[in-house]
C-alpha positions as semicolon CSV with decimal commas, in nm:
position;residue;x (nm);y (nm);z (nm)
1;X;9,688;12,536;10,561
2;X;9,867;12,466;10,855
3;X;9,603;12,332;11,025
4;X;9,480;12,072;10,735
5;X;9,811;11,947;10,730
6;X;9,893;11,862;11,099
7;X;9,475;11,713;11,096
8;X;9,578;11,541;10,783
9;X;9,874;11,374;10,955
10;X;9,670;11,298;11,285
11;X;9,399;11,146;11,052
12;X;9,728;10,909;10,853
13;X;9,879;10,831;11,160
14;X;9,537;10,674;11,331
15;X;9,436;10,490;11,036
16;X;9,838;10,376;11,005
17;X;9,752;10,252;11,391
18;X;9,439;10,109;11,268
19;X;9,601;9,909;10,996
20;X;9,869;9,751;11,202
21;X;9,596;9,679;11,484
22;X;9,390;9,469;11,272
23;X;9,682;9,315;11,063
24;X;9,666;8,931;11,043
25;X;9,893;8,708;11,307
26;X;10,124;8,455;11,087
27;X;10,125;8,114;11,192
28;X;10,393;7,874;11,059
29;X;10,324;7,547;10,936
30;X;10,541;7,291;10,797
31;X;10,511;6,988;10,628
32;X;10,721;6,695;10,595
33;X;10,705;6,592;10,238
34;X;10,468;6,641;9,916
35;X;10,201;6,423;10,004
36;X;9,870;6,545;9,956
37;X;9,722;6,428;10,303
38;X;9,933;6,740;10,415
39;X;9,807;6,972;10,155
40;X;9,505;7,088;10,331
41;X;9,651;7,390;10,512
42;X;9,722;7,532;10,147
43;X;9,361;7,506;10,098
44;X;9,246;7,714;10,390
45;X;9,486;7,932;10,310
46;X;9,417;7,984;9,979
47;X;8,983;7,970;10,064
48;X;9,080;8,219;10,360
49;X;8,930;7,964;10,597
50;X;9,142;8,105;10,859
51;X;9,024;8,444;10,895
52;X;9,260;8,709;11,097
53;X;9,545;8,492;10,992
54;X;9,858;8,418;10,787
55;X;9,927;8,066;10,696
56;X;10,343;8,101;10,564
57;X;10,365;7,715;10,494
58;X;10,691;7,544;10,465
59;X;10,784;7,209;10,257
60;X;11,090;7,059;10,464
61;X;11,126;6,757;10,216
62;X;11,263;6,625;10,519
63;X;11,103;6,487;10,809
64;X;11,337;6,487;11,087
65;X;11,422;6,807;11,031
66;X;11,065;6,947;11,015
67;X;11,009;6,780;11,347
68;X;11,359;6,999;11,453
69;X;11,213;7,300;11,335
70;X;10,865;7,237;11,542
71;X;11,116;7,156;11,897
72;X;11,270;7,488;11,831
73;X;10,965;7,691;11,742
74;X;11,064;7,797;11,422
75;X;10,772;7,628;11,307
76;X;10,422;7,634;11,526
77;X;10,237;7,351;11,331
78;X;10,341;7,065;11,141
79;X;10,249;6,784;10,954
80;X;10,376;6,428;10,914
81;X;10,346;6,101;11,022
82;X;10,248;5,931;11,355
83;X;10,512;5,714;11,385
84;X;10,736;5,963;11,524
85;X;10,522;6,022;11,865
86;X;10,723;5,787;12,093
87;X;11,055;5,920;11,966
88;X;10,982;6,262;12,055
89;X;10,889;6,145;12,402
90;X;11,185;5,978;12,470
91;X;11,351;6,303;12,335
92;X;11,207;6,496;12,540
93;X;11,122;6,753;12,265
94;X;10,890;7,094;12,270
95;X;10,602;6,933;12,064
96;X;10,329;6,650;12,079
97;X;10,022;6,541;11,844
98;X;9,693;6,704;11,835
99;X;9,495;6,535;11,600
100;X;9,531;6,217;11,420
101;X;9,462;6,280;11,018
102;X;9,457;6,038;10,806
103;X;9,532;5,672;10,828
104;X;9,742;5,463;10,538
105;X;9,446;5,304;10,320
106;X;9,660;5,073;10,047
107;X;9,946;5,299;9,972
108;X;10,198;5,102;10,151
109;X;10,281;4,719;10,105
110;X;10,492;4,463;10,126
111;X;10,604;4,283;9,810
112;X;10,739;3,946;9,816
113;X;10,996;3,788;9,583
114;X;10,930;3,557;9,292
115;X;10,908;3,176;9,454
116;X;10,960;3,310;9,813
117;X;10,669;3,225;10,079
118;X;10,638;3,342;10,414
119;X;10,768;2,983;10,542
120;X;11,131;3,038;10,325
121;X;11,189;3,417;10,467
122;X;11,396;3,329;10,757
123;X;11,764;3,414;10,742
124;X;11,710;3,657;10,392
125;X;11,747;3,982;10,324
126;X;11,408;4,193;10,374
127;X;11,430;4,611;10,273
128;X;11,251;4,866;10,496
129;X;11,355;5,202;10,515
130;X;11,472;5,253;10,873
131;X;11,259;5,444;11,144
132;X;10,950;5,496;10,911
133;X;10,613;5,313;10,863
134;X;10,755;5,075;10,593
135;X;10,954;4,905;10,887
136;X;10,672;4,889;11,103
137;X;10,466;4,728;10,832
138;X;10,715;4,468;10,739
139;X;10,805;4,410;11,113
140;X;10,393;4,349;11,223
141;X;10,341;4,120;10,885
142;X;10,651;3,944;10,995
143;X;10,512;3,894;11,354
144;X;10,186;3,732;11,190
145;X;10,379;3,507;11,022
146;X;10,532;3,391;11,308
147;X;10,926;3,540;11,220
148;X;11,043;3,776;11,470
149;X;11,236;4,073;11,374
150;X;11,599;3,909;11,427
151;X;11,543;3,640;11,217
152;X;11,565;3,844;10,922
153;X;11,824;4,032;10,785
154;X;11,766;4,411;10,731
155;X;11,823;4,664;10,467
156;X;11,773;5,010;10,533
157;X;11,605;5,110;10,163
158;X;11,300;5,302;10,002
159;X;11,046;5,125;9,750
160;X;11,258;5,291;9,468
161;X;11,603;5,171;9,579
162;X;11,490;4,819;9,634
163;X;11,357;4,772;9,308
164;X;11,684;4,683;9,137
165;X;11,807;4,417;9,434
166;X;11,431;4,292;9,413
167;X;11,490;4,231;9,066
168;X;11,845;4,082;9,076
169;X;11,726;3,846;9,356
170;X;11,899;4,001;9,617
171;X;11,615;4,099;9,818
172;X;11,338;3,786;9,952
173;X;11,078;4,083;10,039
174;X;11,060;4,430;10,042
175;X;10,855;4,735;10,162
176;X;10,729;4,868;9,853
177;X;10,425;5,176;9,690
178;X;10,326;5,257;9,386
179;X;10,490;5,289;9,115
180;X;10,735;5,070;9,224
181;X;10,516;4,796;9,311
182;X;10,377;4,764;8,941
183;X;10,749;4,779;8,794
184;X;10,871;4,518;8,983
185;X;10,569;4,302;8,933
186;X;10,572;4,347;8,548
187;X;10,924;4,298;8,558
188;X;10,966;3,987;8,712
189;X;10,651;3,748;8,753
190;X;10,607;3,539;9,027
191;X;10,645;3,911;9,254
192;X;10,348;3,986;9,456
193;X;10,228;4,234;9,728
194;X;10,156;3,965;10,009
195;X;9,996;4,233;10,245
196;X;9,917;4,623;10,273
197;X;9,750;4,887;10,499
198;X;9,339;4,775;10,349
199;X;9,430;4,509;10,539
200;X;9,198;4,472;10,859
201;X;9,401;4,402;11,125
202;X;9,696;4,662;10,982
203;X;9,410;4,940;11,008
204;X;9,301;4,826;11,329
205;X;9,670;4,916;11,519
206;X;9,637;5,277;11,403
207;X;10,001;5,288;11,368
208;X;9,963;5,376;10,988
209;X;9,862;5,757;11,038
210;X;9,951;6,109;10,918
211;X;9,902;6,307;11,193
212;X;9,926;6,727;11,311
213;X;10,181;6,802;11,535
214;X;10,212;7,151;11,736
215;X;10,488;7,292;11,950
216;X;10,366;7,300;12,320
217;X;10,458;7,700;12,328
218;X;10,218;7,781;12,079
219;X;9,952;7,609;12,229
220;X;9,983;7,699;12,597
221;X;10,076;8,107;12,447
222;X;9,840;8,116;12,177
223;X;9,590;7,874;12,236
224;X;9,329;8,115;11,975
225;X;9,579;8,043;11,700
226;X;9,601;7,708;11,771
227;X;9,251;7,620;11,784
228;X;9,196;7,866;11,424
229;X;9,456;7,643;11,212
230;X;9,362;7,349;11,370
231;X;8,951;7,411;11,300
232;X;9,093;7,519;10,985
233;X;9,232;7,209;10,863
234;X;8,897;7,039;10,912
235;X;8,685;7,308;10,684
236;X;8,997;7,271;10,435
237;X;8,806;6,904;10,397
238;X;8,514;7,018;10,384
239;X;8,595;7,229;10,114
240;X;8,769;6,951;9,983
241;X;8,447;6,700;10,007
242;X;8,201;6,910;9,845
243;X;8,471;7,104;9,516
244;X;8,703;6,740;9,478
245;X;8,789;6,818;9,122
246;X;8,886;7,220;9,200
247;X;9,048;7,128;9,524
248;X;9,258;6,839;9,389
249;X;9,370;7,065;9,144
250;X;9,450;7,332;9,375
251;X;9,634;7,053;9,566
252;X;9,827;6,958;9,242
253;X;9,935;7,334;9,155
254;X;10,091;7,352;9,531
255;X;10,253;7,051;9,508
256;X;10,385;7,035;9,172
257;X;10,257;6,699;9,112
258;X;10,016;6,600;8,795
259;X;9,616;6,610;8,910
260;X;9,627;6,250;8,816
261;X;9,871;6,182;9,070
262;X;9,679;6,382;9,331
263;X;9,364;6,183;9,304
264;X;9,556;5,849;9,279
265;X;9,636;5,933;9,651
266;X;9,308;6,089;9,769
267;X;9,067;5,968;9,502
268;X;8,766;6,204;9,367
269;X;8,486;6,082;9,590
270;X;8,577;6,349;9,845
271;X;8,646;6,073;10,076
272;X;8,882;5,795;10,035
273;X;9,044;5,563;9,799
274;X;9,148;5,223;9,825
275;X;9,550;5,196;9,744
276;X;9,529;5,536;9,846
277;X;9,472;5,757;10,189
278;X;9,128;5,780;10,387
279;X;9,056;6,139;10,471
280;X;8,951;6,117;10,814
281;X;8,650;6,418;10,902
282;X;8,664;6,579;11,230
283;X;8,446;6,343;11,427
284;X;8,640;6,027;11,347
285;X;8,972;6,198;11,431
286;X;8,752;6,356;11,770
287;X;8,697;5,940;11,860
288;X;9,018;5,860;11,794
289;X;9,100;6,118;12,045
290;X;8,844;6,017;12,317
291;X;8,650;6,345;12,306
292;X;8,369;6,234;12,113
293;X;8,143;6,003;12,151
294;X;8,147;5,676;11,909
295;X;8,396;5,433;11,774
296;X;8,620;5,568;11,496
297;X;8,654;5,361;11,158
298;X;8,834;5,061;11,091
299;X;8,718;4,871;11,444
300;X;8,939;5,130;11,628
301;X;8,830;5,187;11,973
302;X;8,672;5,557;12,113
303;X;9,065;5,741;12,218
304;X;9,243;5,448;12,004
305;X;9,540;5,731;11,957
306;X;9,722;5,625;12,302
307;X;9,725;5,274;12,233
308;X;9,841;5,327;11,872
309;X;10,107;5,511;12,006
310;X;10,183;5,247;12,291
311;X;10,223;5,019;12,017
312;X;10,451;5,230;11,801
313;X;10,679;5,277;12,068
314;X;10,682;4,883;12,117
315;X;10,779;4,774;11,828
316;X;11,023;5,044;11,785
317;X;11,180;4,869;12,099
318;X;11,125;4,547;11,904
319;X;11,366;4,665;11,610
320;X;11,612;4,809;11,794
321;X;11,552;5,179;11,755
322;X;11,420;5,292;12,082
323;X;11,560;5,142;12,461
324;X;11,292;5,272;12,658
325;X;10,928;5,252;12,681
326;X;10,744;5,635;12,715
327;X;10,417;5,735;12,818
328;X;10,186;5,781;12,524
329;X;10,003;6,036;12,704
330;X;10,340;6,280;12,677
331;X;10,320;6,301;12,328
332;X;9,944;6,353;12,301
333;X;9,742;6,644;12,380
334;X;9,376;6,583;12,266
335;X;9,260;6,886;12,470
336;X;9,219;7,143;12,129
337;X;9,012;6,893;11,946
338;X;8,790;6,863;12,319
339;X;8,769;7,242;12,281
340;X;8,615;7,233;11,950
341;X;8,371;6,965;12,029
342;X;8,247;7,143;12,381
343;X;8,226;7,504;12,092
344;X;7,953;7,248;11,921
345;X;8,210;7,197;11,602
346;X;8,121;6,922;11,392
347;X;8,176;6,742;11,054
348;X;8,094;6,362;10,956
349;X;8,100;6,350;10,534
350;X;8,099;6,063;10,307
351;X;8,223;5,911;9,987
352;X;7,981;6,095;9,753
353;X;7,984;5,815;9,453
């Protein structure tokens, strides 16, 4: 008896070391707000298209401090927008951009008041919210119209909290999405959206982007992880692209938002919608990075991502927010996505209706 016991316990103890051998490594991954461009890691991890890992995802509702989070390594992966690249240059923080994701496709505008025109907008009151892509937008529209950022007076609000000074005619213009745009239009005709991110020469900046940012650690410690959840975010699209209606309500359930709502951003065509996002596949993010060949969409050039970033950081000179002008290449590190093109990875899709 004695002996069955103590080769009972030798048996428990090697399948306990077993077990714990081949137990999965967590990655963290954050996201900066419920959007469902940044949904896609629930996906894989609810497909399991990240085998011999843990995806423990985190909602920071808040994108500065998601970006925080990512400097310290709390987080290893995180996704939000683009715009941030040159600021966390100039910081000097632990992180940079690996992919670009998904560019702006008609979700954001600018909305101009009842019997304004471009020509009476100098010296009034325009609404952006400050340090995000709705100033950047208003700024570059202002620039085409030949009104440079100080000759304008600026007010630091969201498309919800300038509807009601839109409405009172306190506001000449103001960045604006949907719903808002649609309220303030019923509500007082003569309001129109004067220009948004279909337009061709706003795509072809490639400021307007939700991008995937790591924390350098990870990558130069765990450069297997990173390439898994990054490879993994691109068959989370493919999954996406070929089950729309299942994923978008998988999308919905994490997210807590309506399946309406969730197509209204990412359409059902497993591709894009106008007024929406366009899902970007792995090759057109690849050109954007310069490690495949071929010109991404949108008249982009092949490795557009440093230039969009250039440009970023210039205008966030131009409004005041930034003093000094970084090197792009700092805050980009295109090297993961090379990997998985030299590994033979690829993925081109279409709208499918």
């Amino acid at each position: 008896m004695r002996k069955l016991t103590f080769a009972l316990s030798i048996a428990s103890a090697m399948l306990g070391s077993a077990a714990a051998a081949q137990a999965n490594e967590t990655i963290n991954v954050g996201i900066c707000v419920s959007w469902p461009g940044y949904a896609m890691m629930d996906v894989a991890k609810q497909k399991n298209l990240i085998p011999g890992y843990d995806l423990n995802i985190v909602n920071f509702e808040d994108p500065l401090g998601g970006h925080a989070a990512l400097a310290a390594g709390q987080i290893d992966v995180y996704g939000c927008t683009a715009d941030y690249i040159p600021v966390a240059v100039d910081a000097g923080l632990n992180e940079v951009n690996v992919a670009y994701l998904n560019p702006s496709y008609g979700v954001d505008h600018v909305v101009l008041a009842a019997g304004m025109t471009p020509e009476t907008l100098k010296g009034k009151k325009v609404a952006a919210p400050q340090a995000y892509i709705g100033q950047l937008l208003m700024g570059l529209w202002l620039d085409r119209e030949g009104i440079a950022p100080g000759d304008v007076d600026w007010v630091n609000l969201n498309a919800d909290e300038a509807v009601g000074p839109m409405l009172s005619g306190d506001l000449a213009a103001a960045y604006m999405y949907e719903p808002w745009i649609s309220k303030v239009i019923e509500a007082a005709p003569g309001t129109k959206s004067i220009v948004d991110t279909t337009d061709p020469e706003m795509l072809k900046t490639g400021i307007f982007m939700d991008s995937l940012f790591m924390n350098k650690d990870f990558i130069a410690k765990n450069r297997p992880a990173a390439l898994a959840v990054l490879k993994a975010e691109w068959d989370a699209r493919a999954y996406w692209h070929a089950n729309v209606e299942e994923t978008n309500q998988m999308i919905a359930e994490y997210l807590q938002w309506p399946a309406a709502d969730v197509a209204s951003v990412i359409g059902t065509n497993g591709k894009s919608l106008s007024g929406g996002i366009y899902m970007f596949d792995f090759d057109e993010s690849a050109r954007t990075c310069g490690v495949l060949d071929g010109a991404p969409p949108f008249g982009l050039p092949n490795g557009s991502m440093a230039g969009s970033v250039a440009l970023t950081n210039e205008w966030w000179i131009k409004l005041g927010l930034m003093k000094n002008t970084i090197d792009p290449a700092v805050g980009i590190d295109c090297s993961l996505m090379g990997d998985l093109v030299k590994s033979g990875y690829r993925q081109s899709f279409q709208a499918t209706e």
